[in-house]
Amino acid sequence: MLSEIADNKTNDPDDRVRVLTLPARYPQGAEKVLVKACTDREIPMGKLPSDVGCLVMNVTSVAFLANYMKTGMPLVTKRVTIDGSAIQNPQNVIVPIGTKIADVVAFTGGYKTEPKKMLMGGPMMGLALASDQLPILKQNNGILAFDEKEAHLFEPTACIRCGRCVSGCPMNLLPTLLEQYSNAKNVEQLTEFDVMDCMECGTCVFNCPAGRPLVQAIRLGKIMVKAGGAK
Ligand code: SF4
Ligand code: SF4
């Protein structure tokens, strides 16, 4: 459908617009991954898309900007996915920004069971919520609520050096080393091994058979690097 619109000479007389279909894989939406998939250009560590002649803009943001220019109406609502094993009726809803999360869940039919863990965001990158009394924010696309079984965390075991976290990292980082350097508070090595390039996609944790809390350690490592002003 989009390809047909772009291919139509009336819409695009200079043939400057192309619609690319990418395979459904995770993570695909991150800037560096998108630029590589669409143009085969690699953004070097510490660089931006503009350094390789690209500009990445979120389609929803562009649509919102167009609407704002036309009507003057600022962003006051969000489309939010309410899902998870503790949710009675999973669905997408459009809610005013600032609405209490508990009220949004109640609007969809409430909880099926007492939620043991809630996330703001998706299952891979979402942030744990301390309470459902917090508001929907403008950057919020999803609320997930899990029952006891799905919220259960397994005790991590020792790294078996299988390398799955390394081979699956879309940023070509070494998550297992970054975890070690973070635990050792070694800011110099964290910087040397480009911890700031981690986009916290969670792929390394998903792949790890030992259940190592790699992203949690990497997040702490990034905070240490920022605090140290190393980057
Ligand atoms: S979260 Fe893990 S897999 Fe994702 S970019 Fe960071 S180190 Fe790589
Ligand atoms: S995936 Fe887990 S067990 Fe395997 S090397 Fe990485 S941290 Fe170690």
PDB file of C-alpha atoms in Angstrom, residues 75-225:
ATOM      1  CA  LEU A  75       0.404  16.381  22.116  1.00  0.00           C
ATOM      2  CA  VAL A  76      -2.233  15.682  24.763  1.00  0.00           C
ATOM      3  CA  THR A  77      -3.038  11.998  24.216  1.00  0.00           C
ATOM      4  CA  LYS A  78      -1.074   8.780  23.759  1.00  0.00           C
ATOM      5  CA  ARG A  79      -1.901   5.449  22.193  1.00  0.00           C
ATOM      6  CA  VAL A  80      -0.953   2.908  24.849  1.00  0.00           C
ATOM      7  CA  THR A  81      -0.923  -0.897  24.803  1.00  0.00           C
ATOM      8  CA  ILE A  82      -2.244  -2.447  28.032  1.00  0.00           C
ATOM      9  CA  ASP A  83      -1.118  -6.074  28.164  1.00  0.00           C
ATOM     10  CA  GLY A  84       0.389  -8.859  30.276  1.00  0.00           C
ATOM     11  CA  SER A  85      -0.767 -11.981  32.094  1.00  0.00           C
ATOM     12  CA  ALA A  86      -2.373  -9.985  34.944  1.00  0.00           C
ATOM     13  CA  ILE A  87      -4.547  -7.885  32.609  1.00  0.00           C
ATOM     14  CA  GLN A  88      -8.167  -8.929  32.125  1.00  0.00           C
ATOM     15  CA  ASN A  89      -8.690  -7.513  28.617  1.00  0.00           C
ATOM     16  CA  PRO A  90      -5.441  -6.649  26.790  1.00  0.00           C
ATOM     17  CA  GLN A  91      -6.008  -3.855  24.302  1.00  0.00           C
ATOM     18  CA  ASN A  92      -4.772  -0.576  22.847  1.00  0.00           C
ATOM     19  CA  VAL A  93      -6.307   2.607  24.223  1.00  0.00           C
ATOM     20  CA  ILE A  94      -5.938   6.312  23.529  1.00  0.00           C
ATOM     21  CA  VAL A  95      -5.615   8.153  26.829  1.00  0.00           C
ATOM     22  CA  PRO A  96      -4.913  11.735  27.934  1.00  0.00           C
ATOM     23  CA  ILE A  97      -1.313  12.181  29.051  1.00  0.00           C
ATOM     24  CA  GLY A  98      -1.236  12.337  32.853  1.00  0.00           C
ATOM     25  CA  THR A  99      -3.998   9.763  33.395  1.00  0.00           C
ATOM     26  CA  LYS A 100      -3.236   7.507  36.340  1.00  0.00           C
ATOM     27  CA  ILE A 101      -2.138   4.042  35.165  1.00  0.00           C
ATOM     28  CA  ALA A 102      -4.563   2.353  37.598  1.00  0.00           C
ATOM     29  CA  ASP A 103      -7.449   4.265  36.005  1.00  0.00           C
ATOM     30  CA  VAL A 104      -6.390   3.214  32.500  1.00  0.00           C
ATOM     31  CA  VAL A 105      -6.212  -0.443  33.576  1.00  0.00           C
ATOM     32  CA  ALA A 106      -9.629  -0.131  35.244  1.00  0.00           C
ATOM     33  CA  PHE A 107     -11.017   1.321  32.004  1.00  0.00           C
ATOM     34  CA  THR A 108      -9.865  -1.771  30.083  1.00  0.00           C
ATOM     35  CA  GLY A 109     -11.550  -4.136  32.555  1.00  0.00           C
ATOM     36  CA  GLY A 110      -9.083  -4.203  35.435  1.00  0.00           C
ATOM     37  CA  TYR A 111      -6.645  -6.835  36.630  1.00  0.00           C
ATOM     38  CA  LYS A 112      -7.278 -10.557  36.231  1.00  0.00           C
ATOM     39  CA  THR A 113      -5.040 -11.230  39.184  1.00  0.00           C
ATOM     40  CA  GLU A 114      -2.832  -9.193  41.534  1.00  0.00           C
ATOM     41  CA  PRO A 115       0.093  -7.913  39.403  1.00  0.00           C
ATOM     42  CA  LYS A 116       3.475  -8.919  40.812  1.00  0.00           C
ATOM     43  CA  LYS A 117       5.455  -6.834  38.345  1.00  0.00           C
ATOM     44  CA  MET A 118       4.570  -3.896  36.140  1.00  0.00           C
ATOM     45  CA  LEU A 119       6.579  -2.415  33.306  1.00  0.00           C
ATOM     46  CA  MET A 120       6.332   0.924  31.573  1.00  0.00           C
ATOM     47  CA  GLY A 121       7.320   0.045  28.018  1.00  0.00           C
ATOM     48  CA  GLY A 122       7.812  -3.261  26.228  1.00  0.00           C
ATOM     49  CA  PRO A 123       8.907  -6.631  27.606  1.00  0.00           C
ATOM     50  CA  MET A 124      12.547  -6.187  26.536  1.00  0.00           C
ATOM     51  CA  MET A 125      13.229  -2.526  27.341  1.00  0.00           C
ATOM     52  CA  GLY A 126      10.446  -1.537  29.727  1.00  0.00           C
ATOM     53  CA  LEU A 127      11.210   0.008  33.108  1.00  0.00           C
ATOM     54  CA  ALA A 128       9.809  -1.584  36.275  1.00  0.00           C
ATOM     55  CA  LEU A 129       7.086   0.489  37.902  1.00  0.00           C
ATOM     56  CA  ALA A 130       6.940   0.902  41.669  1.00  0.00           C
ATOM     57  CA  SER A 131       3.184   1.540  41.569  1.00  0.00           C
ATOM     58  CA  ASP A 132       0.194   1.876  39.252  1.00  0.00           C
ATOM     59  CA  GLN A 133      -0.537   5.232  40.841  1.00  0.00           C
ATOM     60  CA  LEU A 134       1.944   6.865  38.460  1.00  0.00           C
ATOM     61  CA  PRO A 135       0.759   8.788  35.383  1.00  0.00           C
ATOM     62  CA  ILE A 136       0.964   7.932  31.678  1.00  0.00           C
ATOM     63  CA  LEU A 137       3.821   9.982  30.222  1.00  0.00           C
ATOM     64  CA  LYS A 138       4.241  11.393  26.730  1.00  0.00           C
ATOM     65  CA  GLN A 139       6.971   8.851  25.875  1.00  0.00           C
ATOM     66  CA  ASN A 140       4.874   5.934  27.136  1.00  0.00           C
ATOM     67  CA  ASN A 141       3.602   3.412  24.563  1.00  0.00           C
ATOM     68  CA  GLY A 142       2.804   0.447  26.763  1.00  0.00           C
ATOM     69  CA  ILE A 143       1.970  -0.797  30.255  1.00  0.00           C
ATOM     70  CA  LEU A 144       2.580  -4.458  31.048  1.00  0.00           C
ATOM     71  CA  ALA A 145       1.350  -6.208  34.203  1.00  0.00           C
ATOM     72  CA  PHE A 146       2.554  -9.737  34.995  1.00  0.00           C
ATOM     73  CA  ASP A 147       1.188 -12.333  37.393  1.00  0.00           C
ATOM     74  CA  GLU A 148       3.367 -14.146  39.927  1.00  0.00           C
ATOM     75  CA  LYS A 149       4.398 -16.923  37.522  1.00  0.00           C
ATOM     76  CA  GLU A 150       5.581 -14.576  34.770  1.00  0.00           C
ATOM     77  CA  ALA A 151       7.214 -12.153  37.189  1.00  0.00           C
ATOM     78  CA  HIS A 152       9.328 -14.895  38.753  1.00  0.00           C
ATOM     79  CA  LEU A 153      13.051 -14.253  38.396  1.00  0.00           C
ATOM     80  CA  PHE A 154      15.487 -17.145  38.363  1.00  0.00           C
ATOM     81  CA  GLU A 155      18.685 -16.924  40.372  1.00  0.00           C
ATOM     82  CA  PRO A 156      21.576 -16.192  37.993  1.00  0.00           C
ATOM     83  CA  THR A 157      24.305 -18.803  37.772  1.00  0.00           C
ATOM     84  CA  ALA A 158      27.962 -18.383  36.806  1.00  0.00           C
ATOM     85  CA  CYS A 159      28.822 -17.281  33.268  1.00  0.00           C
ATOM     86  CA  ILE A 160      29.713 -20.349  31.183  1.00  0.00           C
ATOM     87  CA  ARG A 161      31.455 -18.242  28.517  1.00  0.00           C
ATOM     88  CA  CYS A 162      29.180 -19.503  25.765  1.00  0.00           C
ATOM     89  CA  GLY A 163      29.382 -16.162  23.920  1.00  0.00           C
ATOM     90  CA  ARG A 164      25.676 -15.975  23.090  1.00  0.00           C
ATOM     91  CA  CYS A 165      25.401 -12.490  24.593  1.00  0.00           C
ATOM     92  CA  VAL A 166      28.250 -11.343  22.340  1.00  0.00           C
ATOM     93  CA  SER A 167      27.047 -12.916  19.097  1.00  0.00           C
ATOM     94  CA  GLY A 168      23.520 -11.530  19.583  1.00  0.00           C
ATOM     95  CA  CYS A 169      24.479  -7.946  20.439  1.00  0.00           C
ATOM     96  CA  PRO A 170      23.358  -5.611  17.630  1.00  0.00           C
ATOM     97  CA  MET A 171      25.946  -3.034  18.729  1.00  0.00           C
ATOM     98  CA  ASN A 172      28.866  -5.478  18.597  1.00  0.00           C
ATOM     99  CA  LEU A 173      29.564  -5.026  22.306  1.00  0.00           C
ATOM    100  CA  LEU A 174      30.928  -7.525  24.832  1.00  0.00           C
ATOM    101  CA  PRO A 175      28.136  -7.670  27.429  1.00  0.00           C
ATOM    102  CA  THR A 176      29.806 -10.253  29.628  1.00  0.00           C
ATOM    103  CA  LEU A 177      32.936  -8.094  29.952  1.00  0.00           C
ATOM    104  CA  LEU A 178      30.856  -4.962  30.518  1.00  0.00           C
ATOM    105  CA  GLU A 179      29.043  -6.719  33.366  1.00  0.00           C
ATOM    106  CA  GLN A 180      32.371  -7.616  34.964  1.00  0.00           C
ATOM    107  CA  TYR A 181      33.757  -4.083  34.597  1.00  0.00           C
ATOM    108  CA  SER A 182      30.551  -2.601  35.970  1.00  0.00           C
ATOM    109  CA  ASN A 183      30.623  -4.894  38.998  1.00  0.00           C
ATOM    110  CA  ALA A 184      34.273  -3.926  39.519  1.00  0.00           C
ATOM    111  CA  LYS A 185      33.361  -0.214  39.081  1.00  0.00           C
ATOM    112  CA  ASN A 186      36.094  -0.020  36.454  1.00  0.00           C
ATOM    113  CA  VAL A 187      35.082   3.192  34.671  1.00  0.00           C
ATOM    114  CA  GLU A 188      38.197   3.226  32.519  1.00  0.00           C
ATOM    115  CA  GLN A 189      37.509  -0.203  31.021  1.00  0.00           C
ATOM    116  CA  LEU A 190      33.780   0.500  30.698  1.00  0.00           C
ATOM    117  CA  THR A 191      34.666   3.533  28.607  1.00  0.00           C
ATOM    118  CA  GLU A 192      37.303   1.626  26.644  1.00  0.00           C
ATOM    119  CA  PHE A 193      34.729  -1.057  25.759  1.00  0.00           C
ATOM    120  CA  ASP A 194      32.084   1.485  24.663  1.00  0.00           C
ATOM    121  CA  VAL A 195      29.492   0.886  27.378  1.00  0.00           C
ATOM    122  CA  MET A 196      27.732   4.104  26.324  1.00  0.00           C
ATOM    123  CA  ASP A 197      26.867   2.521  22.966  1.00  0.00           C
ATOM    124  CA  CYS A 198      24.635  -0.057  24.646  1.00  0.00           C
ATOM    125  CA  MET A 199      21.039   0.710  23.699  1.00  0.00           C
ATOM    126  CA  GLU A 200      19.715  -1.519  26.501  1.00  0.00           C
ATOM    127  CA  CYS A 201      17.760  -3.702  24.084  1.00  0.00           C
ATOM    128  CA  GLY A 202      17.981  -6.703  26.437  1.00  0.00           C
ATOM    129  CA  THR A 203      18.970  -9.164  23.701  1.00  0.00           C
ATOM    130  CA  CYS A 204      22.026 -10.296  25.673  1.00  0.00           C
ATOM    131  CA  VAL A 205      19.908 -11.088  28.737  1.00  0.00           C
ATOM    132  CA  PHE A 206      17.330 -12.920  26.634  1.00  0.00           C
ATOM    133  CA  ASN A 207      20.095 -15.061  25.122  1.00  0.00           C
ATOM    134  CA  CYS A 208      21.988 -15.770  28.336  1.00  0.00           C
ATOM    135  CA  PRO A 209      21.473 -19.366  29.570  1.00  0.00           C
ATOM    136  CA  ALA A 210      22.930 -18.390  32.967  1.00  0.00           C
ATOM    137  CA  GLY A 211      20.336 -15.655  33.531  1.00  0.00           C
ATOM    138  CA  ARG A 212      23.024 -13.041  34.151  1.00  0.00           C
ATOM    139  CA  PRO A 213      21.583  -9.558  34.880  1.00  0.00           C
ATOM    140  CA  LEU A 214      23.701  -8.034  32.112  1.00  0.00           C
ATOM    141  CA  VAL A 215      21.607  -4.982  31.263  1.00  0.00           C
ATOM    142  CA  GLN A 216      21.146  -4.029  34.889  1.00  0.00           C
ATOM    143  CA  ALA A 217      24.939  -4.067  35.341  1.00  0.00           C
ATOM    144  CA  ILE A 218      25.475  -2.182  32.084  1.00  0.00           C
ATOM    145  CA  ARG A 219      22.959   0.500  33.102  1.00  0.00           C
ATOM    146  CA  LEU A 220      24.870   1.003  36.341  1.00  0.00           C
ATOM    147  CA  GLY A 221      28.092   1.102  34.336  1.00  0.00           C
ATOM    148  CA  LYS A 222      26.715   3.857  32.119  1.00  0.00           C
ATOM    149  CA  ILE A 223      25.730   5.875  35.184  1.00  0.00           C
ATOM    150  CA  MET A 224      29.291   5.483  36.531  1.00  0.00           C
ATOM    151  CA  VAL A 225      30.790   6.636  33.220  1.00  0.00           C
TER     152      VAL A 225
END
